[in-house]
Amino acid sequence: MFDRKLNMDSIFHEKQEGSLCAQHCLNNLLQGEYFTPVDLSSIAHQLDEEERMRMAEGGMASEEYRTFLQQPSGNMDDSGFFSIQVISNALRVWGLELILFNSREYQSLMINPINEKAFICNYKEHWFTIRKLGQQWFNLNSLLTGPELISDTYLALFLAQLQQEGYSIFVIRGNLPECEAEQILGFMRVQQQQRPRLIGEEDAQTSAGRSAALAQTEMAFGVEDEVVDDD
């Protein structure tokens, strides 16, 4: 008989450190320690330099160029925040691309969210991942003490609630790297007996993050599908 706790423990989940949620978001998506702050800083600096070179084409003596040089980077800051451009470039290394979930082009496809592989969500300076592992969905928010099981029934409602809270949601397209959790959870559906808590709930970065996480945990387990055990 498979050990349900062992199956949950196979899921890679980086917890929040400082303001490095972009790093946690990427690593939780890819299910491994693929990116460090140094890696993401390098990408941000490269983007900054590309932007500087484009501005310089208009003349290095121009007022626009001098103003640009005086502005802080739009791709990173001292707190550890990284922009969507940094995340997009980091994922491109793995052949993955981002599609805005509520864009007219994507919505016209009328794809059921449960048929996707993963989403990343952003509100102000917080990023987190929602990913399918095996046949089940998990909220891998680094503000949680562990992975949180999301039922298929609740996934679309959760995404809709996040959008209402002000989150931008991006669909991940491409082949995600192989991971242990995908292999293990492919054999059975797991059940979560105790939902994870928010790390230092009073210190959660946004009211949206708190309300979305709390509402999801209150509802998700009431509609969870029947667990199937395989010998």
mmCIF file of N, CA and C in Angstrom, residues 3 125-126 130 221:
data_model
loop_
_atom_site.group_PDB
_atom_site.id
_atom_site.type_symbol
_atom_site.label_atom_id
_atom_site.label_comp_id
_atom_site.label_asym_id
_atom_site.label_seq_id
_atom_site.Cartn_x
_atom_site.Cartn_y
_atom_site.Cartn_z
ATOM 1 N N ASP A 3 2.111 4.962 0.873
ATOM 2 C CA ASP A 3 2.023 5.825 2.044
ATOM 3 C C ASP A 3 1.592 7.215 1.598
ATOM 4 N N GLU A 125 3.663 42.394 -5.359
ATOM 5 C CA GLU A 125 5.017 41.847 -5.337
ATOM 6 C C GLU A 125 5.054 40.386 -4.876
ATOM 7 N N HIS A 126 3.929 39.702 -4.942
ATOM 8 C CA HIS A 126 3.928 38.292 -4.540
ATOM 9 C C HIS A 126 3.602 37.389 -5.718
ATOM 10 N N ILE A 130 0.496 27.341 -8.899
ATOM 11 C CA ILE A 130 -0.525 26.291 -8.771
ATOM 12 C C ILE A 130 -0.164 25.249 -9.826
ATOM 13 N N PHE A 221 -11.742 21.188 0.648
ATOM 14 C CA PHE A 221 -11.785 19.822 1.152
ATOM 15 C C PHE A 221 -13.200 19.298 1.311
#
